[in-house]
């Protein structure tokens, strides 16, 4: 088998067919600057505004509540920093969780160095926060709750609507990093009671380097990038027209495919079969989990070694998060779920998409048990 079996869709996805088609004109003839007055420019402007309306529609928002950014990371930075800035007269306390993506955690650490106080809610073995703990963590000076919709490493889906309701009842703004959720499970900003939400095109079949920030219309977010006044004067810089068009097309295609029943069936087959390997366990929530994420611990194994042997078989997977691979620190998410350092090292994440087939799953099930056995035979543990 020379083909690649790609099981790292939580890191990034292949460009979807719809996105590939939609993007073509903007990579060739339709290269105008959306700010220009002549028709080539107006055509680009129309494409961006059309994409904005469709993205808004897809998440239950209004077009002027959608801002295009350069990544999910940028959207997270913008959301957290600008609410902190906007509300600093009212207080400097922020509530988050221990399992956020580094785009949130490192932004919060930066704010902590600048006089903000952050409460990181702990999670249980499944990666779930306690809503009671959230309620008790809210103080007079709390200005923001930022908790992700679904976790990228263990696939746990968090109770976002309930969190949003608690935020509303207490007059606190609620931001959610929905990068792993949008295009994978139904996401509606009204039903989720969110005020601000981040997501990213390349996690659902768009191109890399385009993100979205939703901010409800009542929120007058301060500008994040100062310049020529693009994106309603909030995020200047000539628009990534091709990427924005691709994102809208990919999102619509992804939503047509919901619910991802076939994907969750493949996920469940991986889970059932791989848990037959001795001293293996599932990480994340067994019930409330993303359709595409099967994540495991294989005790007495180094995750990085597993990835190299899988790669030799043409299988792309991940251990911990791609962002921290190359470092020997075990994943902060797995540690937060109560696993020891030693055990957390043996993690494996297989993340699927609609592009995967039953043959891919058969192939992994054929190869992985042998790889685990081989590594254990070599392990000093
Ligand atoms: C991938 C990811 C991000 C970062 O998005 P980029 O577009 O790659 O910057 C943020 N949060 C979560 C949960 C992610 O999975």
mmCIF file of C-alpha atoms and ligand atoms in Angstrom:
data_model
loop_
_atom_site.group_PDB
_atom_site.id
_atom_site.type_symbol
_atom_site.label_atom_id
_atom_site.label_comp_id
_atom_site.label_asym_id
_atom_site.label_seq_id
_atom_site.Cartn_x
_atom_site.Cartn_y
_atom_site.Cartn_z
ATOM 1 C CA UNK A 1 0.000 0.000 0.000
ATOM 2 C CA UNK A 2 1.646 3.205 -1.181
ATOM 3 C CA UNK A 3 -1.254 5.493 -0.544
ATOM 4 C CA UNK A 4 -1.352 7.538 2.583
ATOM 5 C CA UNK A 5 -3.955 6.750 5.217
ATOM 6 C CA UNK A 6 -4.618 10.197 6.616
ATOM 7 C CA UNK A 7 -5.912 10.099 10.164
ATOM 8 C CA UNK A 8 -4.822 13.519 11.357
ATOM 9 C CA UNK A 9 -7.811 15.625 10.359
ATOM 10 C CA UNK A 10 -7.842 17.439 13.701
ATOM 11 C CA UNK A 11 -4.447 18.901 12.711
ATOM 12 C CA UNK A 12 -5.583 19.931 9.247
ATOM 13 C CA UNK A 13 -7.723 18.640 6.410
ATOM 14 C CA UNK A 14 -7.423 18.171 2.688
ATOM 15 C CA UNK A 15 -8.984 20.983 0.636
ATOM 16 C CA UNK A 16 -12.585 19.908 -0.030
ATOM 17 C CA UNK A 17 -13.849 19.434 -3.592
ATOM 18 C CA UNK A 18 -16.278 22.333 -3.289
ATOM 19 C CA UNK A 19 -13.514 24.601 -1.968
ATOM 20 C CA UNK A 20 -11.138 23.533 -4.749
ATOM 21 C CA UNK A 21 -13.693 24.477 -7.375
ATOM 22 C CA UNK A 22 -14.806 27.708 -5.744
ATOM 23 C CA UNK A 23 -11.259 28.955 -5.269
ATOM 24 C CA UNK A 24 -10.034 28.508 -8.866
ATOM 25 C CA UNK A 25 -11.143 31.892 -10.320
ATOM 26 C CA UNK A 26 -9.545 33.739 -7.401
ATOM 27 C CA UNK A 27 -6.187 32.077 -8.005
ATOM 28 C CA UNK A 28 -6.150 33.224 -11.615
ATOM 29 C CA UNK A 29 -8.305 35.863 -13.343
ATOM 30 C CA UNK A 30 -10.217 37.318 -10.397
ATOM 31 C CA UNK A 31 -7.239 38.800 -8.592
ATOM 32 C CA UNK A 32 -8.626 42.274 -7.849
ATOM 33 C CA UNK A 33 -8.226 44.033 -4.521
ATOM 34 C CA UNK A 34 -11.649 44.187 -2.817
ATOM 35 C CA UNK A 35 -10.998 47.829 -1.890
ATOM 36 C CA UNK A 36 -10.520 48.956 -5.509
ATOM 37 C CA UNK A 37 -13.335 50.775 -7.310
ATOM 38 C CA UNK A 38 -13.040 49.242 -10.785
ATOM 39 C CA UNK A 39 -15.003 46.139 -11.635
ATOM 40 C CA UNK A 40 -12.138 43.672 -11.037
ATOM 41 C CA UNK A 41 -11.984 44.980 -7.464
ATOM 42 C CA UNK A 42 -15.741 45.081 -7.029
ATOM 43 C CA UNK A 43 -15.930 41.457 -8.149
ATOM 44 C CA UNK A 44 -13.500 40.465 -5.375
ATOM 45 C CA UNK A 45 -15.446 42.549 -2.861
ATOM 46 C CA UNK A 46 -18.660 40.825 -3.902
ATOM 47 C CA UNK A 47 -17.031 37.409 -3.425
ATOM 48 C CA UNK A 48 -15.912 38.313 0.100
ATOM 49 C CA UNK A 49 -19.322 39.695 1.082
ATOM 50 C CA UNK A 50 -21.093 36.727 -0.425
ATOM 51 C CA UNK A 51 -18.840 34.411 1.611
ATOM 52 C CA UNK A 52 -19.545 36.471 4.740
ATOM 53 C CA UNK A 53 -23.323 36.058 4.329
ATOM 54 C CA UNK A 54 -23.021 32.323 3.768
ATOM 55 C CA UNK A 55 -20.733 31.830 6.756
ATOM 56 C CA UNK A 56 -23.116 33.889 8.903
ATOM 57 C CA UNK A 57 -26.072 31.821 7.739
ATOM 58 C CA UNK A 58 -24.209 28.599 8.508
ATOM 59 C CA UNK A 59 -23.813 29.458 12.199
ATOM 60 C CA UNK A 60 -27.041 31.421 12.789
ATOM 61 C CA UNK A 61 -25.366 34.844 12.784
ATOM 62 C CA UNK A 62 -25.730 38.085 10.806
ATOM 63 C CA UNK A 63 -23.222 38.995 8.086
ATOM 64 C CA UNK A 64 -21.877 42.013 9.972
ATOM 65 C CA UNK A 65 -21.170 39.781 12.969
ATOM 66 C CA UNK A 66 -18.559 37.859 10.936
ATOM 67 C CA UNK A 67 -14.913 38.937 10.702
ATOM 68 C CA UNK A 68 -12.395 37.085 8.565
ATOM 69 C CA UNK A 69 -8.968 36.647 10.180
ATOM 70 C CA UNK A 70 -5.688 34.896 9.379
ATOM 71 C CA UNK A 71 -6.240 31.782 11.535
ATOM 72 C CA UNK A 72 -8.097 30.216 14.409
ATOM 73 C CA UNK A 73 -5.180 31.317 16.558
ATOM 74 C CA UNK A 74 -5.669 34.939 15.527
ATOM 75 C CA UNK A 75 -9.407 34.748 16.229
ATOM 76 C CA UNK A 76 -8.690 33.361 19.713
ATOM 77 C CA UNK A 77 -6.123 36.087 20.406
ATOM 78 C CA UNK A 78 -8.431 38.798 19.154
ATOM 79 C CA UNK A 79 -11.433 37.577 21.163
ATOM 80 C CA UNK A 80 -9.646 37.245 24.475
ATOM 81 C CA UNK A 81 -7.405 40.307 24.253
ATOM 82 C CA UNK A 82 -10.101 42.640 23.021
ATOM 83 C CA UNK A 83 -12.669 41.665 25.636
ATOM 84 C CA UNK A 84 -9.969 42.096 28.279
ATOM 85 C CA UNK A 85 -9.231 45.541 26.870
ATOM 86 C CA UNK A 86 -12.881 46.497 26.399
ATOM 87 C CA UNK A 87 -13.945 45.513 29.918
ATOM 88 C CA UNK A 88 -10.881 46.379 31.964
ATOM 89 C CA UNK A 89 -12.754 49.204 33.696
ATOM 90 C CA UNK A 90 -15.209 46.624 35.078
ATOM 91 C CA UNK A 91 -12.736 43.963 36.144
ATOM 92 C CA UNK A 92 -9.741 41.863 35.229
ATOM 93 C CA UNK A 93 -10.839 38.334 36.034
ATOM 94 C CA UNK A 94 -11.226 35.687 33.310
ATOM 95 C CA UNK A 95 -12.459 32.101 33.630
ATOM 96 C CA UNK A 96 -11.205 29.362 31.328
ATOM 97 C CA UNK A 97 -10.395 25.648 31.492
ATOM 98 C CA UNK A 98 -7.213 23.612 31.820
ATOM 99 C CA UNK A 99 -7.735 21.886 28.473
ATOM 100 C CA UNK A 100 -7.846 24.870 26.114
ATOM 101 C CA UNK A 101 -5.746 25.061 22.948
ATOM 102 C CA UNK A 102 -2.410 26.899 23.340
ATOM 103 C CA UNK A 103 -3.915 29.769 21.301
ATOM 104 C CA UNK A 104 -6.110 30.480 24.328
ATOM 105 C CA UNK A 105 -3.809 29.324 27.144
ATOM 106 C CA UNK A 106 -0.792 31.324 25.998
ATOM 107 C CA UNK A 107 -2.935 34.408 25.357
ATOM 108 C CA UNK A 108 -4.252 34.128 28.907
ATOM 109 C CA UNK A 109 -0.712 33.728 30.261
ATOM 110 C CA UNK A 110 0.231 36.912 28.451
ATOM 111 C CA UNK A 111 -2.706 38.717 30.081
ATOM 112 C CA UNK A 112 -1.726 37.331 33.500
ATOM 113 C CA UNK A 113 1.661 39.007 33.100
ATOM 114 C CA UNK A 114 -0.221 42.231 32.493
ATOM 115 C CA UNK A 115 -2.296 42.283 35.634
ATOM 116 C CA UNK A 116 -5.195 39.962 34.757
ATOM 117 C CA UNK A 117 -6.292 37.138 36.993
ATOM 118 C CA UNK A 118 -7.305 33.842 35.361
ATOM 119 C CA UNK A 119 -9.145 30.874 36.883
ATOM 120 C CA UNK A 120 -8.476 27.643 34.954
ATOM 121 C CA UNK A 121 -11.323 25.249 35.725
ATOM 122 C CA UNK A 122 -10.175 21.695 36.228
ATOM 123 C CA UNK A 123 -11.735 18.812 34.330
ATOM 124 C CA UNK A 124 -12.728 15.260 35.246
ATOM 125 C CA UNK A 125 -11.297 12.079 33.692
ATOM 126 C CA UNK A 126 -13.426 12.653 30.575
ATOM 127 C CA UNK A 127 -12.301 16.238 30.098
ATOM 128 C CA UNK A 128 -15.572 17.745 31.366
ATOM 129 C CA UNK A 129 -15.727 20.836 33.567
ATOM 130 C CA UNK A 130 -18.194 21.107 36.462
ATOM 131 C CA UNK A 131 -20.921 23.714 35.918
ATOM 132 C CA UNK A 132 -21.151 24.192 39.698
ATOM 133 C CA UNK A 133 -17.466 25.012 39.821
ATOM 134 C CA UNK A 134 -17.996 27.439 36.968
ATOM 135 C CA UNK A 135 -20.809 29.170 38.890
ATOM 136 C CA UNK A 136 -18.703 29.453 42.030
ATOM 137 C CA UNK A 137 -15.724 30.779 40.094
ATOM 138 C CA UNK A 138 -17.656 33.842 38.874
ATOM 139 C CA UNK A 139 -16.735 36.975 40.815
ATOM 140 C CA UNK A 140 -17.779 40.629 40.731
ATOM 141 C CA UNK A 141 -14.786 41.422 38.578
ATOM 142 C CA UNK A 142 -15.220 38.520 36.103
ATOM 143 C CA UNK A 143 -15.464 39.909 32.576
ATOM 144 C CA UNK A 144 -15.026 36.854 30.354
ATOM 145 C CA UNK A 145 -15.545 33.107 30.271
ATOM 146 C CA UNK A 146 -13.595 31.399 27.483
ATOM 147 C CA UNK A 147 -14.170 27.652 27.183
ATOM 148 C CA UNK A 148 -13.790 25.556 24.056
ATOM 149 C CA UNK A 149 -16.714 23.862 22.312
ATOM 150 C CA UNK A 150 -14.796 20.634 21.731
ATOM 151 C CA UNK A 151 -11.294 19.520 22.570
ATOM 152 C CA UNK A 152 -8.778 18.884 19.802
ATOM 153 C CA UNK A 153 -6.811 16.133 21.558
ATOM 154 C CA UNK A 154 -9.439 13.955 23.228
ATOM 155 C CA UNK A 155 -12.563 14.937 21.293
ATOM 156 C CA UNK A 156 -14.660 15.821 24.350
ATOM 157 C CA UNK A 157 -17.644 18.067 23.550
ATOM 158 C CA UNK A 158 -18.301 20.550 26.351
ATOM 159 C CA UNK A 159 -21.765 21.748 27.477
ATOM 160 C CA UNK A 160 -21.466 25.084 25.726
ATOM 161 C CA UNK A 161 -25.142 26.157 25.804
ATOM 162 C CA UNK A 162 -25.246 25.653 29.574
ATOM 163 C CA UNK A 163 -21.981 27.534 30.002
ATOM 164 C CA UNK A 164 -23.377 30.354 27.864
ATOM 165 C CA UNK A 165 -26.542 30.473 29.944
ATOM 166 C CA UNK A 166 -24.560 30.763 33.164
ATOM 167 C CA UNK A 167 -22.489 33.535 31.603
ATOM 168 C CA UNK A 168 -25.656 35.388 30.538
ATOM 169 C CA UNK A 169 -27.286 35.057 33.971
ATOM 170 C CA UNK A 170 -24.202 36.619 35.487
ATOM 171 C CA UNK A 171 -23.701 39.357 32.923
ATOM 172 C CA UNK A 172 -20.345 37.929 31.810
ATOM 173 C CA UNK A 173 -19.294 37.653 28.153
ATOM 174 C CA UNK A 174 -18.782 34.153 26.786
ATOM 175 C CA UNK A 175 -16.230 33.229 24.124
ATOM 176 C CA UNK A 176 -15.807 29.735 22.745
ATOM 177 C CA UNK A 177 -13.023 28.271 20.620
ATOM 178 C CA UNK A 178 -15.160 26.238 18.215
ATOM 179 C CA UNK A 179 -12.319 25.341 15.852
ATOM 180 C CA UNK A 180 -12.888 21.585 16.231
ATOM 181 C CA UNK A 181 -16.667 21.864 16.255
ATOM 182 C CA UNK A 182 -17.641 23.962 13.251
ATOM 183 C CA UNK A 183 -18.249 21.730 10.231
ATOM 184 C CA UNK A 184 -18.177 18.619 12.451
ATOM 185 C CA UNK A 185 -21.208 19.014 14.720
ATOM 186 C CA UNK A 186 -24.119 21.480 14.516
ATOM 187 C CA UNK A 187 -23.032 24.931 15.684
ATOM 188 C CA UNK A 188 -25.486 27.778 16.156
ATOM 189 C CA UNK A 189 -24.393 30.861 18.050
ATOM 190 C CA UNK A 190 -27.899 31.599 19.341
ATOM 191 C CA UNK A 191 -28.568 28.084 20.640
ATOM 192 C CA UNK A 192 -25.099 27.992 22.179
ATOM 193 C CA UNK A 193 -25.581 31.361 23.913
ATOM 194 C CA UNK A 194 -22.163 32.550 22.793
ATOM 195 C CA UNK A 195 -21.156 36.185 22.423
ATOM 196 C CA UNK A 196 -17.909 35.568 20.563
ATOM 197 C CA UNK A 197 -16.688 32.484 18.747
ATOM 198 C CA UNK A 198 -13.534 31.469 16.860
ATOM 199 C CA UNK A 199 -13.115 28.950 14.082
ATOM 200 C CA UNK A 200 -10.739 28.097 11.282
ATOM 201 C CA UNK A 201 -11.174 27.039 7.643
ATOM 202 C CA UNK A 202 -8.473 24.384 7.393
ATOM 203 C CA UNK A 203 -10.140 22.162 10.000
ATOM 204 C CA UNK A 204 -13.145 21.538 7.729
ATOM 205 C CA UNK A 205 -11.779 21.457 4.193
ATOM 206 C CA UNK A 206 -10.819 25.106 3.631
ATOM 207 C CA UNK A 207 -7.331 26.438 2.999
ATOM 208 C CA UNK A 208 -4.830 27.108 5.761
ATOM 209 C CA UNK A 209 -4.474 30.703 6.886
ATOM 210 C CA UNK A 210 -8.097 31.833 7.142
ATOM 211 C CA UNK A 211 -10.056 32.059 10.351
ATOM 212 C CA UNK A 212 -13.343 33.551 11.445
ATOM 213 C CA UNK A 213 -14.315 35.538 14.480
ATOM 214 C CA UNK A 214 -18.010 35.832 15.219
ATOM 215 C CA UNK A 215 -18.818 38.729 17.544
ATOM 216 C CA UNK A 216 -22.455 39.533 18.336
ATOM 217 C CA UNK A 217 -23.546 42.882 16.980
ATOM 218 C CA UNK A 218 -23.984 44.567 20.375
ATOM 219 C CA UNK A 219 -20.266 44.054 21.045
ATOM 220 C CA UNK A 220 -18.136 46.919 19.854
ATOM 221 C CA UNK A 221 -14.856 45.053 19.647
ATOM 222 C CA UNK A 222 -11.784 47.265 19.465
ATOM 223 C CA UNK A 223 -9.804 46.887 16.207
ATOM 224 C CA UNK A 224 -7.202 44.116 16.262
ATOM 225 C CA UNK A 225 -5.084 45.193 13.295
ATOM 226 C CA UNK A 226 -4.856 48.896 12.477
ATOM 227 C CA UNK A 227 -4.495 49.971 8.877
ATOM 228 C CA UNK A 228 -6.602 50.510 5.799
ATOM 229 C CA UNK A 229 -9.908 49.819 7.489
ATOM 230 C CA UNK A 230 -10.883 46.414 6.093
ATOM 231 C CA UNK A 231 -13.315 44.170 7.962
ATOM 232 C CA UNK A 232 -15.400 47.077 9.214
ATOM 233 C CA UNK A 233 -12.248 48.847 10.393
ATOM 234 C CA UNK A 234 -11.556 46.090 12.937
ATOM 235 C CA UNK A 235 -9.051 43.885 11.142
ATOM 236 C CA UNK A 236 -7.147 45.757 8.501
ATOM 237 C CA UNK A 237 -5.133 44.104 5.751
ATOM 238 C CA UNK A 238 -6.081 43.188 2.193
ATOM 239 C CA UNK A 239 -8.490 40.278 2.410
ATOM 240 C CA UNK A 240 -7.402 36.716 1.619
ATOM 241 C CA UNK A 241 -10.083 36.552 -1.068
ATOM 242 C CA UNK A 242 -9.285 33.035 -2.293
ATOM 243 C CA UNK A 243 -9.061 31.648 1.240
ATOM 244 C CA UNK A 244 -12.304 33.330 2.297
ATOM 245 C CA UNK A 245 -14.160 31.975 -0.744
ATOM 246 C CA UNK A 246 -12.746 28.494 -0.061
ATOM 247 C CA UNK A 247 -13.773 28.664 3.591
ATOM 248 C CA UNK A 248 -17.397 29.480 2.763
ATOM 249 C CA UNK A 249 -17.620 26.726 0.141
ATOM 250 C CA UNK A 250 -15.983 24.164 2.439
ATOM 251 C CA UNK A 251 -18.277 25.082 5.310
ATOM 252 C CA UNK A 252 -21.435 24.682 3.238
ATOM 253 C CA UNK A 253 -20.229 21.333 1.925
ATOM 254 C CA UNK A 254 -19.341 20.182 5.439
ATOM 255 C CA UNK A 255 -22.791 21.121 6.748
ATOM 256 C CA UNK A 256 -24.509 19.196 3.955
ATOM 257 C CA UNK A 257 -22.713 16.110 5.272
ATOM 258 C CA UNK A 258 -23.908 16.445 8.877
ATOM 259 C CA UNK A 259 -24.481 14.392 10.912
ATOM 260 C CA UNK A 260 -21.235 12.506 10.293
ATOM 261 C CA UNK A 261 -22.740 9.069 10.862
ATOM 262 C CA UNK A 262 -20.316 7.164 8.661
ATOM 263 C CA UNK A 263 -17.380 8.924 10.327
ATOM 264 C CA UNK A 264 -18.618 8.151 13.835
ATOM 265 C CA UNK A 265 -19.154 4.504 12.853
ATOM 266 C CA UNK A 266 -15.530 4.275 11.719
ATOM 267 C CA UNK A 267 -14.454 6.033 14.931
ATOM 268 C CA UNK A 268 -16.417 3.536 17.022
ATOM 269 C CA UNK A 269 -14.918 0.578 15.198
ATOM 270 C CA UNK A 270 -11.434 1.916 15.942
ATOM 271 C CA UNK A 271 -12.371 2.371 19.585
ATOM 272 C CA UNK A 272 -13.912 -1.079 20.037
ATOM 273 C CA UNK A 273 -11.108 -2.887 18.252
ATOM 274 C CA UNK A 274 -8.111 -0.972 19.594
ATOM 275 C CA UNK A 275 -9.308 -1.249 23.185
ATOM 276 C CA UNK A 276 -8.782 -5.008 22.783
ATOM 277 C CA UNK A 277 -5.052 -4.293 22.918
ATOM 278 C CA UNK A 278 -3.913 -5.048 26.496
ATOM 279 C CA UNK A 279 -3.287 -2.013 28.729
ATOM 280 C CA UNK A 280 -4.992 0.395 26.394
ATOM 281 C CA UNK A 281 -7.612 2.990 27.278
ATOM 282 C CA UNK A 282 -9.781 5.564 25.633
ATOM 283 C CA UNK A 283 -9.114 9.218 26.439
ATOM 284 C CA UNK A 284 -11.873 11.818 26.439
ATOM 285 C CA UNK A 285 -15.600 11.451 26.938
ATOM 286 C CA UNK A 286 -16.985 8.085 25.785
ATOM 287 C CA UNK A 287 -20.378 9.646 24.930
ATOM 288 C CA UNK A 288 -20.059 13.367 24.299
ATOM 289 C CA UNK A 289 -17.288 13.222 21.760
ATOM 290 C CA UNK A 290 -16.578 14.538 18.290
ATOM 291 C CA UNK A 291 -17.551 12.122 15.509
ATOM 292 C CA UNK A 292 -14.036 12.106 14.082
ATOM 293 C CA UNK A 293 -11.754 11.672 17.099
ATOM 294 C CA UNK A 294 -10.589 8.315 18.450
ATOM 295 C CA UNK A 295 -7.934 8.922 21.095
ATOM 296 C CA UNK A 296 -6.072 6.413 23.197
ATOM 297 C CA UNK A 297 -3.391 5.617 25.690
ATOM 298 C CA UNK A 298 -1.205 2.574 25.183
ATOM 299 C CA UNK A 299 0.677 2.096 28.412
ATOM 300 C CA UNK A 300 4.484 1.668 28.450
ATOM 301 C CA UNK A 301 4.881 3.210 25.022
ATOM 302 C CA UNK A 302 6.362 6.427 23.710
ATOM 303 C CA UNK A 303 3.780 8.115 21.484
ATOM 304 C CA UNK A 304 6.421 9.622 19.205
ATOM 305 C CA UNK A 305 7.868 6.163 18.478
ATOM 306 C CA UNK A 306 4.397 4.922 17.620
ATOM 307 C CA UNK A 307 3.965 7.812 15.164
ATOM 308 C CA UNK A 308 7.235 6.986 13.402
ATOM 309 C CA UNK A 309 6.323 3.334 12.951
ATOM 310 C CA UNK A 310 2.833 4.268 11.763
ATOM 311 C CA UNK A 311 4.425 6.686 9.308
ATOM 312 C CA UNK A 312 6.535 3.838 7.934
ATOM 313 C CA UNK A 313 3.230 2.116 7.141
ATOM 314 C CA UNK A 314 1.891 5.266 5.488
ATOM 315 C CA UNK A 315 -0.424 6.175 8.358
ATOM 316 C CA UNK A 316 -0.551 9.836 9.485
ATOM 317 C CA UNK A 317 -1.624 10.222 13.096
ATOM 318 C CA UNK A 318 -0.774 12.346 16.084
ATOM 319 C CA UNK A 319 0.214 12.010 19.712
ATOM 320 C CA UNK A 320 -0.759 14.746 22.104
ATOM 321 C CA UNK A 321 -1.200 17.862 19.999
ATOM 322 C CA UNK A 322 0.613 18.615 16.762
ATOM 323 C CA UNK A 323 1.449 22.057 18.130
ATOM 324 C CA UNK A 324 3.534 20.613 20.928
ATOM 325 C CA UNK A 325 5.036 17.651 19.111
ATOM 326 C CA UNK A 326 8.794 17.818 19.091
ATOM 327 C CA UNK A 327 8.700 18.681 22.776
ATOM 328 C CA UNK A 328 8.969 15.969 25.380
ATOM 329 C CA UNK A 329 6.347 17.511 27.644
ATOM 330 C CA UNK A 330 3.297 15.309 27.825
ATOM 331 C CA UNK A 331 0.038 16.901 26.765
ATOM 332 C CA UNK A 332 -1.446 19.390 29.258
ATOM 333 C CA UNK A 333 -4.877 18.069 28.292
ATOM 334 C CA UNK A 334 -4.083 14.470 29.253
ATOM 335 C CA UNK A 335 -2.445 15.609 32.497
ATOM 336 C CA UNK A 336 -5.571 17.656 33.295
ATOM 337 C CA UNK A 337 -7.705 14.504 32.936
ATOM 338 C CA UNK A 338 -5.665 12.989 35.755
ATOM 339 C CA UNK A 339 -3.188 10.817 33.863
ATOM 340 C CA UNK A 340 0.393 10.588 35.129
ATOM 341 C CA UNK A 341 3.279 11.960 33.023
ATOM 342 C CA UNK A 342 4.489 8.462 32.298
ATOM 343 C CA UNK A 343 1.150 7.200 31.047
ATOM 344 C CA UNK A 344 0.330 10.381 29.133
ATOM 345 C CA UNK A 345 3.400 9.782 26.944
ATOM 346 C CA UNK A 346 1.711 6.788 25.327
ATOM 347 C CA UNK A 347 -1.078 8.755 23.670
ATOM 348 C CA UNK A 348 -2.352 8.369 20.132
ATOM 349 C CA UNK A 349 -4.974 10.453 18.339
ATOM 350 C CA UNK A 350 -6.595 9.160 15.163
ATOM 351 C CA UNK A 351 -8.801 11.872 13.675
ATOM 352 C CA UNK A 352 -11.078 11.004 10.774
ATOM 353 C CA UNK A 353 -12.988 12.806 8.079
ATOM 354 C CA UNK A 354 -15.512 11.888 5.398
ATOM 355 C CA UNK A 355 -12.524 11.188 3.136
ATOM 356 C CA UNK A 356 -11.654 8.062 5.140
ATOM 357 C CA UNK A 357 -12.937 4.634 4.194
ATOM 358 C CA UNK A 358 -13.525 1.299 5.909
ATOM 359 C CA UNK A 359 -10.363 0.089 4.160
ATOM 360 C CA UNK A 360 -8.375 2.759 6.007
ATOM 361 C CA UNK A 361 -9.755 1.478 9.299
ATOM 362 C CA UNK A 362 -9.011 -2.157 8.368
ATOM 363 C CA UNK A 363 -5.456 -1.184 7.516
ATOM 364 C CA UNK A 364 -4.892 0.599 10.856
ATOM 365 C CA UNK A 365 -6.401 -2.336 12.739
ATOM 366 C CA UNK A 366 -4.051 -4.649 10.864
ATOM 367 C CA UNK A 367 -0.916 -2.597 11.623
ATOM 368 C CA UNK A 368 -1.339 -0.949 15.009
ATOM 369 C CA UNK A 369 -1.514 -3.943 17.389
ATOM 370 C CA UNK A 370 1.802 -5.221 16.002
ATOM 371 C CA UNK A 371 3.420 -1.813 16.392
ATOM 372 C CA UNK A 372 2.294 -1.594 20.017
ATOM 373 C CA UNK A 373 3.601 -5.096 20.727
ATOM 374 C CA UNK A 374 6.929 -4.368 19.033
ATOM 375 C CA UNK A 375 7.468 -1.149 20.993
ATOM 376 C CA UNK A 376 6.520 -2.812 24.266
ATOM 377 C CA UNK A 377 9.024 -5.594 23.630
ATOM 378 C CA UNK A 378 11.731 -2.930 23.298
ATOM 379 C CA UNK A 379 10.534 -0.793 26.187
ATOM 380 C CA UNK A 380 12.508 -0.670 29.458
ATOM 381 C CA UNK A 381 9.158 0.011 31.203
HETATM 382 C C1 LIG B 1 -6.273 24.056 15.224
HETATM 383 C C2 LIG B 1 -6.857 24.704 16.420
HETATM 384 C C3 LIG B 1 -6.638 26.065 16.696
HETATM 385 C C4 LIG B 1 -5.748 26.903 15.865
HETATM 386 O O1 LIG B 1 -6.264 27.176 14.590
HETATM 387 P P1 LIG B 1 -5.237 27.636 13.432
HETATM 388 O O2 LIG B 1 -6.128 28.068 12.323
HETATM 389 O O3 LIG B 1 -4.420 26.439 13.100
HETATM 390 O O4 LIG B 1 -4.429 28.750 14.003
HETATM 391 C C5 LIG B 1 -7.249 26.604 17.803
HETATM 392 N N1 LIG B 1 -8.046 25.866 18.606
HETATM 393 C C6 LIG B 1 -8.281 24.573 18.369
HETATM 394 C C7 LIG B 1 -9.188 23.821 19.286
HETATM 395 C C8 LIG B 1 -7.699 23.934 17.282
HETATM 396 O O5 LIG B 1 -7.926 22.641 17.067
#
